[in-house]
Amino acid sequence: MNLQERLHQIFSVRWIQHFSFWTVFLLLESGRFANLDAKLIPKELLLEGISLFFIIFLVYLNLRVLIPKYWNTGNYSKYILSIIFVEVATISTLSFILYKYPEAGFKRFTDLGLWKIMMMNTFKTNIFVLSSSLFHFVKEWIALKDENLKYTANAQEQLAAELSVLKAQVNPHFLFNTLNNIYSMSLYDSVKTPEMILKLSQLLSYMLYECKDERVRLEKEIHFIKNYIELEAVRVEDVAKINLQIKGEDPGHKIPPLLFIPLIENAFKHGISEKQETSEIRISMKIAEHSIEMEINNPLDPVSEKYMNSKHNGLGIENVKKRLQLLFPKQHTFRITQTENQYTTQLSLSV
């Protein structure tokens, strides 16, 4: 523990704070005793004791009662009125004592007059009250700042942990479906099985070495999407037509990895309609300087619709929604439109 941390630990103790505060002001007050006649010191000490009693009463009434009851609850007008009333009452009582009892050693105050005595006590008392209030507010502000920093650090750790879980959910989900596709083709001894295995190898390479970063270049994600679509196209070439359009020039955007894949995967899973000989899946992406827009249209098969409404489905979509809320708060729009036989997904990102 270094000196700064040790001092911070020491002065964080409440009684040390208060002891330090009063010691500083007592030292300042004791300066006027330096050139004072020794015979007058006892009377001056009595005067200081009486004054200090009233000041301590006022300071702690302010710190322990008025600030917590009114200021901390937002009743600022009541606090101001209360502190003014208490100060007037306290200062008036102290001034009356000094003015009315000259035999106690306060004769020099009698010569000043009651009004001047009150002005003098008001000035002196307010130095203590304002200083203690300022000290209290600064201490509260520092404590609140430290608490906010701890909360922010904890929130960031929690966010990172949740994002890791969400991103980890994408890989098994994607691999499960892709391996099922390859297995299905291998049962028929398809000559395209090796090609699909090679495509899968390229996809795995991207997922292992690129997706560990929080953000990847958009061009790499697009290349991954194209490989994925080519892999799926082999499987559905006899029953589906795939239309991929990418418009606009990429200015170097970076996005979270595997953000779009669950949406595309969802289209392939539910976009093969048994009512049509050939289904069409349309995927379009528009890239601008500060935005990325994706729209996916696919037919909706009644059998798939029942599955999509079941409690076991929707992992990919829910995953995307959570990641968008965490990574693009108030910087995205995500909309799903569903008709009797058409399913449309629209995603817009501000980047």
mmCIF file of C-alpha atoms in Angstrom:
data_model
loop_
_atom_site.group_PDB
_atom_site.id
_atom_site.type_symbol
_atom_site.label_atom_id
_atom_site.label_comp_id
_atom_site.label_asym_id
_atom_site.label_seq_id
_atom_site.Cartn_x
_atom_site.Cartn_y
_atom_site.Cartn_z
ATOM 1 C CA MET A 1 0.000 0.000 0.000
ATOM 2 C CA ASN A 2 1.518 3.329 -1.075
ATOM 3 C CA LEU A 3 1.420 6.588 0.890
ATOM 4 C CA GLN A 4 -1.578 7.975 -1.042
ATOM 5 C CA GLU A 5 -3.679 4.858 -0.379
ATOM 6 C CA ARG A 6 -2.656 4.831 3.293
ATOM 7 C CA LEU A 7 -3.644 8.491 3.752
ATOM 8 C CA HIS A 8 -6.932 7.856 1.967
ATOM 9 C CA GLN A 9 -7.619 4.926 4.280
ATOM 10 C CA ILE A 10 -6.800 6.979 7.396
ATOM 11 C CA PHE A 11 -8.877 10.013 6.456
ATOM 12 C CA SER A 12 -11.813 7.818 5.441
ATOM 13 C CA VAL A 13 -12.441 7.216 9.154
ATOM 14 C CA ARG A 14 -15.312 9.461 10.269
ATOM 15 C CA TRP A 15 -13.918 10.580 13.643
ATOM 16 C CA ILE A 16 -10.574 11.491 12.035
ATOM 17 C CA GLN A 17 -12.396 13.674 9.511
ATOM 18 C CA HIS A 18 -14.261 15.570 12.226
ATOM 19 C CA PHE A 19 -11.215 15.816 14.489
ATOM 20 C CA SER A 20 -9.142 17.236 11.614
ATOM 21 C CA PHE A 21 -11.876 19.737 10.719
ATOM 22 C CA TRP A 22 -12.175 21.178 14.226
ATOM 23 C CA THR A 23 -8.415 21.118 14.834
ATOM 24 C CA VAL A 24 -7.801 23.309 11.786
ATOM 25 C CA PHE A 25 -10.324 25.914 12.899
ATOM 26 C CA LEU A 26 -9.177 25.884 16.503
ATOM 27 C CA LEU A 27 -5.606 26.468 15.382
ATOM 28 C CA LEU A 28 -6.769 29.428 13.312
ATOM 29 C CA GLU A 29 -8.678 30.825 16.271
ATOM 30 C CA SER A 30 -5.770 30.299 18.671
ATOM 31 C CA GLY A 31 -3.619 32.692 16.669
ATOM 32 C CA ARG A 32 -5.128 35.718 18.377
ATOM 33 C CA PHE A 33 -3.945 34.474 21.815
ATOM 34 C CA ALA A 34 -0.287 34.985 20.863
ATOM 35 C CA ASN A 35 -0.020 38.655 21.874
ATOM 36 C CA LEU A 36 -2.795 38.627 24.480
ATOM 37 C CA ASP A 37 -2.198 39.682 28.113
ATOM 38 C CA ALA A 38 -1.932 36.569 30.309
ATOM 39 C CA LYS A 39 -4.617 37.951 32.685
ATOM 40 C CA LEU A 40 -7.176 38.061 29.854
ATOM 41 C CA ILE A 41 -6.566 34.516 28.578
ATOM 42 C CA PRO A 42 -9.022 32.770 30.991
ATOM 43 C CA LYS A 43 -11.845 35.161 30.008
ATOM 44 C CA GLU A 44 -11.035 34.751 26.314
ATOM 45 C CA LEU A 45 -11.026 30.979 26.703
ATOM 46 C CA LEU A 46 -14.455 31.201 28.346
ATOM 47 C CA LEU A 47 -15.648 33.333 25.448
ATOM 48 C CA GLU A 48 -14.257 30.831 22.924
ATOM 49 C CA GLY A 49 -15.855 27.945 24.809
ATOM 50 C CA ILE A 50 -19.306 29.542 24.767
ATOM 51 C CA SER A 51 -19.002 30.542 21.104
ATOM 52 C CA LEU A 52 -17.709 27.100 20.149
ATOM 53 C CA PHE A 53 -20.615 25.418 21.954
ATOM 54 C CA PHE A 54 -23.163 27.313 19.874
ATOM 55 C CA ILE A 55 -21.186 26.793 16.663
ATOM 56 C CA ILE A 56 -20.841 23.021 17.243
ATOM 57 C CA PHE A 57 -24.566 22.811 17.993
ATOM 58 C CA LEU A 58 -25.384 24.624 14.754
ATOM 59 C CA VAL A 59 -22.893 22.674 12.609
ATOM 60 C CA TYR A 60 -24.075 19.216 13.724
ATOM 61 C CA LEU A 61 -27.733 20.180 13.646
ATOM 62 C CA ASN A 62 -27.099 21.111 10.027
ATOM 63 C CA LEU A 63 -25.115 17.940 9.189
ATOM 64 C CA ARG A 64 -27.155 15.399 11.127
ATOM 65 C CA VAL A 65 -30.694 16.747 10.830
ATOM 66 C CA LEU A 66 -31.275 19.454 8.242
ATOM 67 C CA ILE A 67 -29.191 18.084 5.343
ATOM 68 C CA PRO A 68 -30.441 14.471 5.625
ATOM 69 C CA LYS A 69 -34.054 15.494 6.218
ATOM 70 C CA TYR A 70 -34.428 18.222 3.617
ATOM 71 C CA TRP A 71 -31.443 18.584 1.264
ATOM 72 C CA ASN A 72 -30.908 14.875 0.587
ATOM 73 C CA THR A 73 -34.622 14.384 -0.088
ATOM 74 C CA GLY A 74 -34.778 17.256 -2.572
ATOM 75 C CA ASN A 75 -36.656 19.721 -0.343
ATOM 76 C CA TYR A 76 -34.163 22.528 -1.002
ATOM 77 C CA SER A 77 -36.505 25.397 -0.150
ATOM 78 C CA LYS A 78 -37.330 23.839 3.246
ATOM 79 C CA TYR A 79 -33.619 23.326 3.883
ATOM 80 C CA ILE A 80 -32.774 26.966 3.130
ATOM 81 C CA LEU A 81 -35.618 28.266 5.292
ATOM 82 C CA SER A 82 -34.691 25.883 8.126
ATOM 83 C CA ILE A 83 -30.990 26.751 8.159
ATOM 84 C CA ILE A 84 -31.785 30.474 8.094
ATOM 85 C CA PHE A 85 -34.240 30.102 11.002
ATOM 86 C CA VAL A 86 -31.800 28.017 13.077
ATOM 87 C CA GLU A 87 -28.902 30.388 12.393
ATOM 88 C CA VAL A 88 -30.932 33.452 13.365
ATOM 89 C CA ALA A 89 -32.087 31.773 16.588
ATOM 90 C CA THR A 90 -28.597 30.513 17.512
ATOM 91 C CA ILE A 91 -26.734 33.716 16.649
ATOM 92 C CA SER A 92 -29.347 35.853 18.439
ATOM 93 C CA THR A 93 -29.019 33.762 21.601
ATOM 94 C CA LEU A 94 -25.221 33.913 21.569
ATOM 95 C CA SER A 95 -25.195 37.665 20.891
ATOM 96 C CA PHE A 96 -27.713 38.308 23.673
ATOM 97 C CA ILE A 97 -25.483 36.438 26.169
ATOM 98 C CA LEU A 98 -22.402 38.429 25.165
ATOM 99 C CA TYR A 99 -24.301 41.707 25.310
ATOM 100 C CA LYS A 100 -26.202 41.163 28.579
ATOM 101 C CA TYR A 101 -23.502 39.712 30.815
ATOM 102 C CA PRO A 102 -20.505 42.078 30.766
ATOM 103 C CA GLU A 103 -19.550 40.930 34.282
ATOM 104 C CA ALA A 104 -18.554 37.557 32.802
ATOM 105 C CA GLY A 105 -15.762 39.273 30.916
ATOM 106 C CA PHE A 106 -17.634 40.367 27.835
ATOM 107 C CA LYS A 107 -17.693 44.098 28.585
ATOM 108 C CA ARG A 108 -15.940 44.970 25.332
ATOM 109 C CA PHE A 109 -18.912 43.497 23.454
ATOM 110 C CA THR A 110 -21.348 45.704 25.378
ATOM 111 C CA ASP A 111 -19.590 48.766 24.006
ATOM 112 C CA LEU A 112 -20.051 47.495 20.438
ATOM 113 C CA GLY A 113 -23.822 47.277 20.615
ATOM 114 C CA LEU A 114 -26.110 44.316 20.011
ATOM 115 C CA TRP A 115 -26.331 44.759 16.212
ATOM 116 C CA LYS A 116 -22.560 44.756 15.697
ATOM 117 C CA ILE A 117 -22.213 41.750 18.001
ATOM 118 C CA MET A 118 -24.779 39.858 15.878
ATOM 119 C CA MET A 119 -22.976 40.776 12.641
ATOM 120 C CA MET A 120 -19.663 39.592 14.100
ATOM 121 C CA ASN A 121 -21.141 36.282 15.263
ATOM 122 C CA THR A 122 -22.953 35.805 11.958
ATOM 123 C CA PHE A 123 -19.695 36.116 10.031
ATOM 124 C CA LYS A 124 -17.793 33.793 12.348
ATOM 125 C CA THR A 125 -20.562 31.205 12.598
ATOM 126 C CA ASN A 126 -21.155 31.064 8.858
ATOM 127 C CA ILE A 127 -17.479 30.336 8.254
ATOM 128 C CA PHE A 128 -17.891 27.137 10.256
ATOM 129 C CA VAL A 129 -21.333 26.209 8.887
ATOM 130 C CA LEU A 130 -20.478 26.812 5.227
ATOM 131 C CA SER A 131 -17.106 25.091 5.524
ATOM 132 C CA SER A 132 -18.590 22.015 7.206
ATOM 133 C CA SER A 133 -21.405 21.878 4.621
ATOM 134 C CA LEU A 134 -18.917 22.186 1.776
ATOM 135 C CA PHE A 135 -16.752 19.473 3.335
ATOM 136 C CA HIS A 136 -19.815 17.231 3.670
ATOM 137 C CA PHE A 137 -20.960 17.760 0.071
ATOM 138 C CA VAL A 138 -17.467 17.162 -1.334
ATOM 139 C CA LYS A 139 -17.182 13.957 0.707
ATOM 140 C CA GLU A 140 -20.586 12.777 -0.529
ATOM 141 C CA TRP A 141 -19.662 13.631 -4.125
ATOM 142 C CA ILE A 142 -16.410 11.662 -3.886
ATOM 143 C CA ALA A 143 -18.239 8.692 -2.354
ATOM 144 C CA LEU A 144 -20.886 8.827 -5.090
ATOM 145 C CA LYS A 145 -18.200 9.068 -7.759
ATOM 146 C CA ASP A 146 -16.374 6.043 -6.344
ATOM 147 C CA GLU A 147 -19.640 4.117 -6.203
ATOM 148 C CA ASN A 148 -20.436 5.020 -9.808
ATOM 149 C CA LEU A 149 -16.959 3.926 -10.902
ATOM 150 C CA LYS A 150 -17.393 0.594 -9.127
ATOM 151 C CA TYR A 151 -20.865 0.185 -10.629
ATOM 152 C CA THR A 152 -19.553 1.000 -14.105
ATOM 153 C CA ALA A 153 -16.674 -1.455 -13.737
ATOM 154 C CA ASN A 154 -19.048 -4.182 -12.536
ATOM 155 C CA ALA A 155 -21.490 -3.404 -15.345
ATOM 156 C CA GLN A 156 -18.718 -3.634 -17.929
ATOM 157 C CA GLU A 157 -17.566 -6.964 -16.519
ATOM 158 C CA GLN A 158 -21.126 -8.253 -16.534
ATOM 159 C CA LEU A 159 -21.635 -6.991 -20.100
ATOM 160 C CA ALA A 160 -18.441 -8.685 -21.284
ATOM 161 C CA ALA A 161 -19.451 -11.933 -19.606
ATOM 162 C CA GLU A 162 -22.950 -11.855 -21.090
ATOM 163 C CA LEU A 163 -21.624 -11.063 -24.567
ATOM 164 C CA SER A 164 -19.211 -13.978 -24.306
ATOM 165 C CA VAL A 165 -22.087 -16.297 -23.448
ATOM 166 C CA LEU A 166 -24.249 -14.966 -26.279
ATOM 167 C CA LYS A 167 -21.430 -15.227 -28.814
ATOM 168 C CA ALA A 168 -20.619 -18.731 -27.615
ATOM 169 C CA GLN A 169 -24.239 -19.734 -28.219
ATOM 170 C CA VAL A 170 -23.924 -18.860 -31.912
ATOM 171 C CA ASN A 171 -21.133 -21.315 -32.710
ATOM 172 C CA PRO A 172 -22.710 -24.559 -31.413
ATOM 173 C CA HIS A 173 -26.071 -23.598 -32.893
ATOM 174 C CA PHE A 174 -24.547 -22.934 -36.312
ATOM 175 C CA LEU A 175 -22.297 -25.997 -36.234
ATOM 176 C CA PHE A 176 -25.163 -28.253 -35.213
ATOM 177 C CA ASN A 177 -27.181 -27.339 -38.303
ATOM 178 C CA THR A 178 -24.229 -27.375 -40.704
ATOM 179 C CA LEU A 179 -22.988 -30.785 -39.565
ATOM 180 C CA ASN A 180 -26.518 -32.116 -39.880
ATOM 181 C CA ASN A 181 -26.557 -30.888 -43.482
ATOM 182 C CA ILE A 182 -23.256 -32.593 -44.302
ATOM 183 C CA TYR A 183 -24.387 -35.785 -42.600
ATOM 184 C CA SER A 184 -27.597 -35.809 -44.643
ATOM 185 C CA MET A 185 -25.651 -35.440 -47.902
ATOM 186 C CA SER A 186 -23.121 -38.099 -46.915
ATOM 187 C CA LEU A 187 -25.957 -40.614 -46.545
ATOM 188 C CA TYR A 188 -26.610 -40.275 -50.280
ATOM 189 C CA ASP A 189 -22.895 -40.447 -51.100
ATOM 190 C CA SER A 190 -23.038 -36.997 -52.661
ATOM 191 C CA VAL A 191 -19.984 -35.906 -54.649
ATOM 192 C CA LYS A 192 -20.472 -32.442 -53.171
ATOM 193 C CA THR A 193 -19.817 -33.625 -49.620
ATOM 194 C CA PRO A 194 -16.037 -32.915 -49.824
ATOM 195 C CA GLU A 195 -16.778 -29.415 -51.136
ATOM 196 C CA MET A 196 -19.098 -28.778 -48.218
ATOM 197 C CA ILE A 197 -16.485 -30.043 -45.772
ATOM 198 C CA LEU A 198 -13.948 -27.640 -47.282
ATOM 199 C CA LYS A 199 -16.397 -24.726 -46.971
ATOM 200 C CA LEU A 200 -17.086 -25.720 -43.386
ATOM 201 C CA SER A 201 -13.343 -25.750 -42.714
ATOM 202 C CA GLN A 202 -13.076 -22.166 -43.983
ATOM 203 C CA LEU A 203 -15.994 -21.113 -41.815
ATOM 204 C CA LEU A 204 -14.475 -22.773 -38.752
ATOM 205 C CA SER A 205 -11.166 -21.020 -39.417
ATOM 206 C CA TYR A 206 -12.967 -17.669 -39.378
ATOM 207 C CA MET A 207 -14.894 -18.528 -36.216
ATOM 208 C CA LEU A 208 -11.791 -19.730 -34.368
ATOM 209 C CA TYR A 209 -9.307 -17.015 -35.313
ATOM 210 C CA GLU A 210 -11.395 -13.942 -36.149
ATOM 211 C CA CYS A 211 -14.435 -14.151 -33.908
ATOM 212 C CA LYS A 212 -12.408 -14.001 -30.707
ATOM 213 C CA ASP A 213 -12.199 -10.224 -31.208
ATOM 214 C CA GLU A 214 -15.023 -7.966 -30.072
ATOM 215 C CA ARG A 215 -15.264 -6.397 -33.532
ATOM 216 C CA VAL A 216 -14.306 -7.623 -36.988
ATOM 217 C CA ARG A 217 -14.054 -5.848 -40.303
ATOM 218 C CA LEU A 218 -17.337 -5.851 -42.196
ATOM 219 C CA GLU A 219 -15.637 -7.159 -45.349
ATOM 220 C CA LYS A 220 -14.537 -10.294 -43.474
ATOM 221 C CA GLU A 221 -18.022 -10.835 -42.092
ATOM 222 C CA ILE A 222 -19.449 -10.480 -45.616
ATOM 223 C CA HIS A 223 -16.953 -13.036 -46.898
ATOM 224 C CA PHE A 224 -18.065 -15.390 -44.118
ATOM 225 C CA ILE A 225 -21.726 -14.824 -45.058
ATOM 226 C CA LYS A 226 -21.006 -15.614 -48.712
ATOM 227 C CA ASN A 227 -19.233 -18.847 -47.763
ATOM 228 C CA TYR A 228 -22.119 -19.805 -45.524
ATOM 229 C CA ILE A 229 -24.679 -19.128 -48.261
ATOM 230 C CA GLU A 230 -22.626 -21.165 -50.750
ATOM 231 C CA LEU A 231 -22.571 -23.995 -48.248
ATOM 232 C CA GLU A 232 -26.324 -23.824 -47.785
ATOM 233 C CA ALA A 233 -26.920 -23.389 -51.522
ATOM 234 C CA VAL A 234 -25.463 -26.835 -52.175
ATOM 235 C CA ARG A 235 -27.971 -28.360 -49.799
ATOM 236 C CA VAL A 236 -31.085 -26.553 -51.115
ATOM 237 C CA GLU A 237 -30.169 -26.109 -54.780
ATOM 238 C CA ASP A 238 -33.085 -28.258 -55.947
ATOM 239 C CA VAL A 239 -35.783 -26.588 -53.835
ATOM 240 C CA ALA A 240 -34.691 -22.982 -53.285
ATOM 241 C CA LYS A 241 -33.321 -20.011 -55.166
ATOM 242 C CA ILE A 242 -31.004 -17.698 -53.257
ATOM 243 C CA ASN A 243 -30.688 -14.045 -54.175
ATOM 244 C CA LEU A 244 -27.879 -12.141 -52.398
ATOM 245 C CA GLN A 245 -27.354 -8.420 -53.056
ATOM 246 C CA ILE A 246 -24.787 -6.202 -51.387
ATOM 247 C CA LYS A 247 -24.909 -2.506 -52.277
ATOM 248 C CA GLY A 248 -22.615 0.333 -51.292
ATOM 249 C CA GLU A 249 -18.922 0.629 -50.532
ATOM 250 C CA ASP A 250 -17.545 -0.374 -47.157
ATOM 251 C CA PRO A 251 -15.678 2.584 -45.567
ATOM 252 C CA GLY A 252 -14.014 0.222 -43.091
ATOM 253 C CA HIS A 253 -16.842 -0.571 -40.680
ATOM 254 C CA LYS A 254 -16.239 -2.927 -37.786
ATOM 255 C CA ILE A 255 -19.095 -4.960 -36.346
ATOM 256 C CA PRO A 256 -19.572 -7.715 -33.752
ATOM 257 C CA PRO A 257 -18.779 -11.101 -35.338
ATOM 258 C CA LEU A 258 -21.570 -13.486 -36.333
ATOM 259 C CA LEU A 259 -24.249 -10.859 -35.829
ATOM 260 C CA PHE A 260 -26.116 -11.489 -39.107
ATOM 261 C CA ILE A 261 -25.671 -15.253 -39.406
ATOM 262 C CA PRO A 262 -28.554 -16.265 -37.063
ATOM 263 C CA LEU A 263 -30.944 -14.217 -39.227
ATOM 264 C CA ILE A 264 -29.713 -15.805 -42.460
ATOM 265 C CA GLU A 265 -29.704 -19.245 -40.868
ATOM 266 C CA ASN A 266 -33.284 -18.667 -39.756
ATOM 267 C CA ALA A 267 -34.295 -17.912 -43.364
ATOM 268 C CA PHE A 268 -32.795 -21.168 -44.622
ATOM 269 C CA LYS A 269 -34.345 -23.164 -41.817
ATOM 270 C CA HIS A 270 -37.896 -21.897 -42.329
ATOM 271 C CA GLY A 271 -37.791 -20.520 -45.872
ATOM 272 C CA ILE A 272 -38.251 -23.764 -47.790
ATOM 273 C CA SER A 273 -41.958 -23.915 -48.558
ATOM 274 C CA GLU A 274 -43.624 -27.239 -49.301
ATOM 275 C CA LYS A 275 -46.373 -25.407 -51.204
ATOM 276 C CA GLN A 276 -43.953 -24.174 -53.864
ATOM 277 C CA GLU A 277 -41.720 -26.188 -56.129
ATOM 278 C CA THR A 278 -38.985 -23.580 -55.751
ATOM 279 C CA SER A 279 -38.703 -21.176 -52.827
ATOM 280 C CA GLU A 280 -36.852 -17.871 -53.064
ATOM 281 C CA ILE A 281 -34.753 -16.452 -50.269
ATOM 282 C CA ARG A 282 -33.769 -12.821 -50.799
ATOM 283 C CA ILE A 283 -30.945 -11.325 -48.755
ATOM 284 C CA SER A 284 -29.921 -7.701 -49.292
ATOM 285 C CA MET A 285 -27.399 -5.517 -47.494
ATOM 286 C CA LYS A 286 -26.957 -1.777 -47.959
ATOM 287 C CA ILE A 287 -23.755 -0.207 -46.709
ATOM 288 C CA ALA A 288 -23.464 3.544 -46.099
ATOM 289 C CA GLU A 289 -20.919 5.749 -44.376
ATOM 290 C CA HIS A 290 -22.662 5.607 -41.004
ATOM 291 C CA SER A 291 -25.124 2.745 -41.315
ATOM 292 C CA ILE A 292 -25.628 -0.866 -42.334
ATOM 293 C CA GLU A 293 -29.033 -2.191 -43.336
ATOM 294 C CA MET A 294 -29.987 -5.811 -43.905
ATOM 295 C CA GLU A 295 -33.289 -7.209 -45.113
ATOM 296 C CA ILE A 296 -34.108 -10.903 -45.464
ATOM 297 C CA ASN A 297 -37.246 -12.206 -47.141
ATOM 298 C CA ASN A 298 -38.235 -15.865 -47.226
ATOM 299 C CA PRO A 299 -41.412 -17.886 -47.695
ATOM 300 C CA LEU A 300 -43.077 -19.158 -44.555
ATOM 301 C CA ASP A 301 -44.116 -22.786 -44.540
ATOM 302 C CA PRO A 302 -47.089 -23.641 -42.251
ATOM 303 C CA VAL A 303 -45.134 -26.481 -40.669
ATOM 304 C CA SER A 304 -42.181 -24.149 -40.008
ATOM 305 C CA GLU A 305 -44.524 -21.512 -38.646
ATOM 306 C CA LYS A 306 -45.781 -23.901 -35.967
ATOM 307 C CA TYR A 307 -42.203 -24.749 -35.067
ATOM 308 C CA MET A 308 -41.193 -21.088 -34.975
ATOM 309 C CA ASN A 309 -43.966 -20.368 -32.493
ATOM 310 C CA SER A 310 -42.900 -23.203 -30.199
ATOM 311 C CA LYS A 311 -40.933 -22.615 -27.008
ATOM 312 C CA HIS A 312 -37.958 -24.604 -28.345
ATOM 313 C CA ASN A 313 -37.342 -22.261 -31.253
ATOM 314 C CA GLY A 314 -36.079 -18.715 -31.551
ATOM 315 C CA LEU A 315 -32.658 -19.099 -29.929
ATOM 316 C CA GLY A 316 -30.940 -17.365 -32.850
ATOM 317 C CA ILE A 317 -33.394 -14.458 -33.024
ATOM 318 C CA GLU A 318 -33.378 -13.917 -29.262
ATOM 319 C CA ASN A 319 -29.594 -14.062 -29.302
ATOM 320 C CA VAL A 320 -29.474 -11.306 -31.925
ATOM 321 C CA LYS A 321 -31.926 -9.153 -29.971
ATOM 322 C CA LYS A 322 -29.876 -9.414 -26.778
ATOM 323 C CA ARG A 323 -26.603 -8.650 -28.542
ATOM 324 C CA LEU A 324 -28.165 -5.630 -30.253
ATOM 325 C CA GLN A 325 -29.468 -4.298 -26.927
ATOM 326 C CA LEU A 326 -26.060 -4.683 -25.333
ATOM 327 C CA LEU A 327 -23.858 -3.504 -28.210
ATOM 328 C CA PHE A 328 -26.070 -0.998 -30.035
ATOM 329 C CA PRO A 329 -28.365 0.622 -27.432
ATOM 330 C CA LYS A 330 -30.539 3.220 -29.167
ATOM 331 C CA GLN A 331 -28.429 2.719 -32.311
ATOM 332 C CA HIS A 332 -30.403 0.033 -34.060
ATOM 333 C CA THR A 333 -33.839 -0.927 -35.298
ATOM 334 C CA PHE A 334 -34.865 -4.553 -35.560
ATOM 335 C CA ARG A 335 -38.185 -5.479 -37.100
ATOM 336 C CA ILE A 336 -39.831 -8.777 -38.032
ATOM 337 C CA THR A 337 -42.867 -8.784 -40.316
ATOM 338 C CA GLN A 338 -44.854 -11.973 -40.783
ATOM 339 C CA THR A 339 -47.746 -12.607 -43.155
ATOM 340 C CA GLU A 340 -49.545 -15.805 -44.043
ATOM 341 C CA ASN A 341 -46.783 -17.029 -46.323
ATOM 342 C CA GLN A 342 -43.949 -14.498 -46.055
ATOM 343 C CA TYR A 343 -41.389 -13.755 -43.348
ATOM 344 C CA THR A 344 -39.319 -10.532 -43.441
ATOM 345 C CA THR A 345 -36.502 -9.530 -41.150
ATOM 346 C CA GLN A 346 -35.132 -5.957 -41.208
ATOM 347 C CA LEU A 347 -32.086 -4.780 -39.279
ATOM 348 C CA SER A 348 -30.566 -1.298 -39.346
ATOM 349 C CA LEU A 349 -27.385 -0.362 -37.489
ATOM 350 C CA SER A 350 -25.829 3.032 -36.830
ATOM 351 C CA VAL A 351 -22.073 2.551 -36.942
#
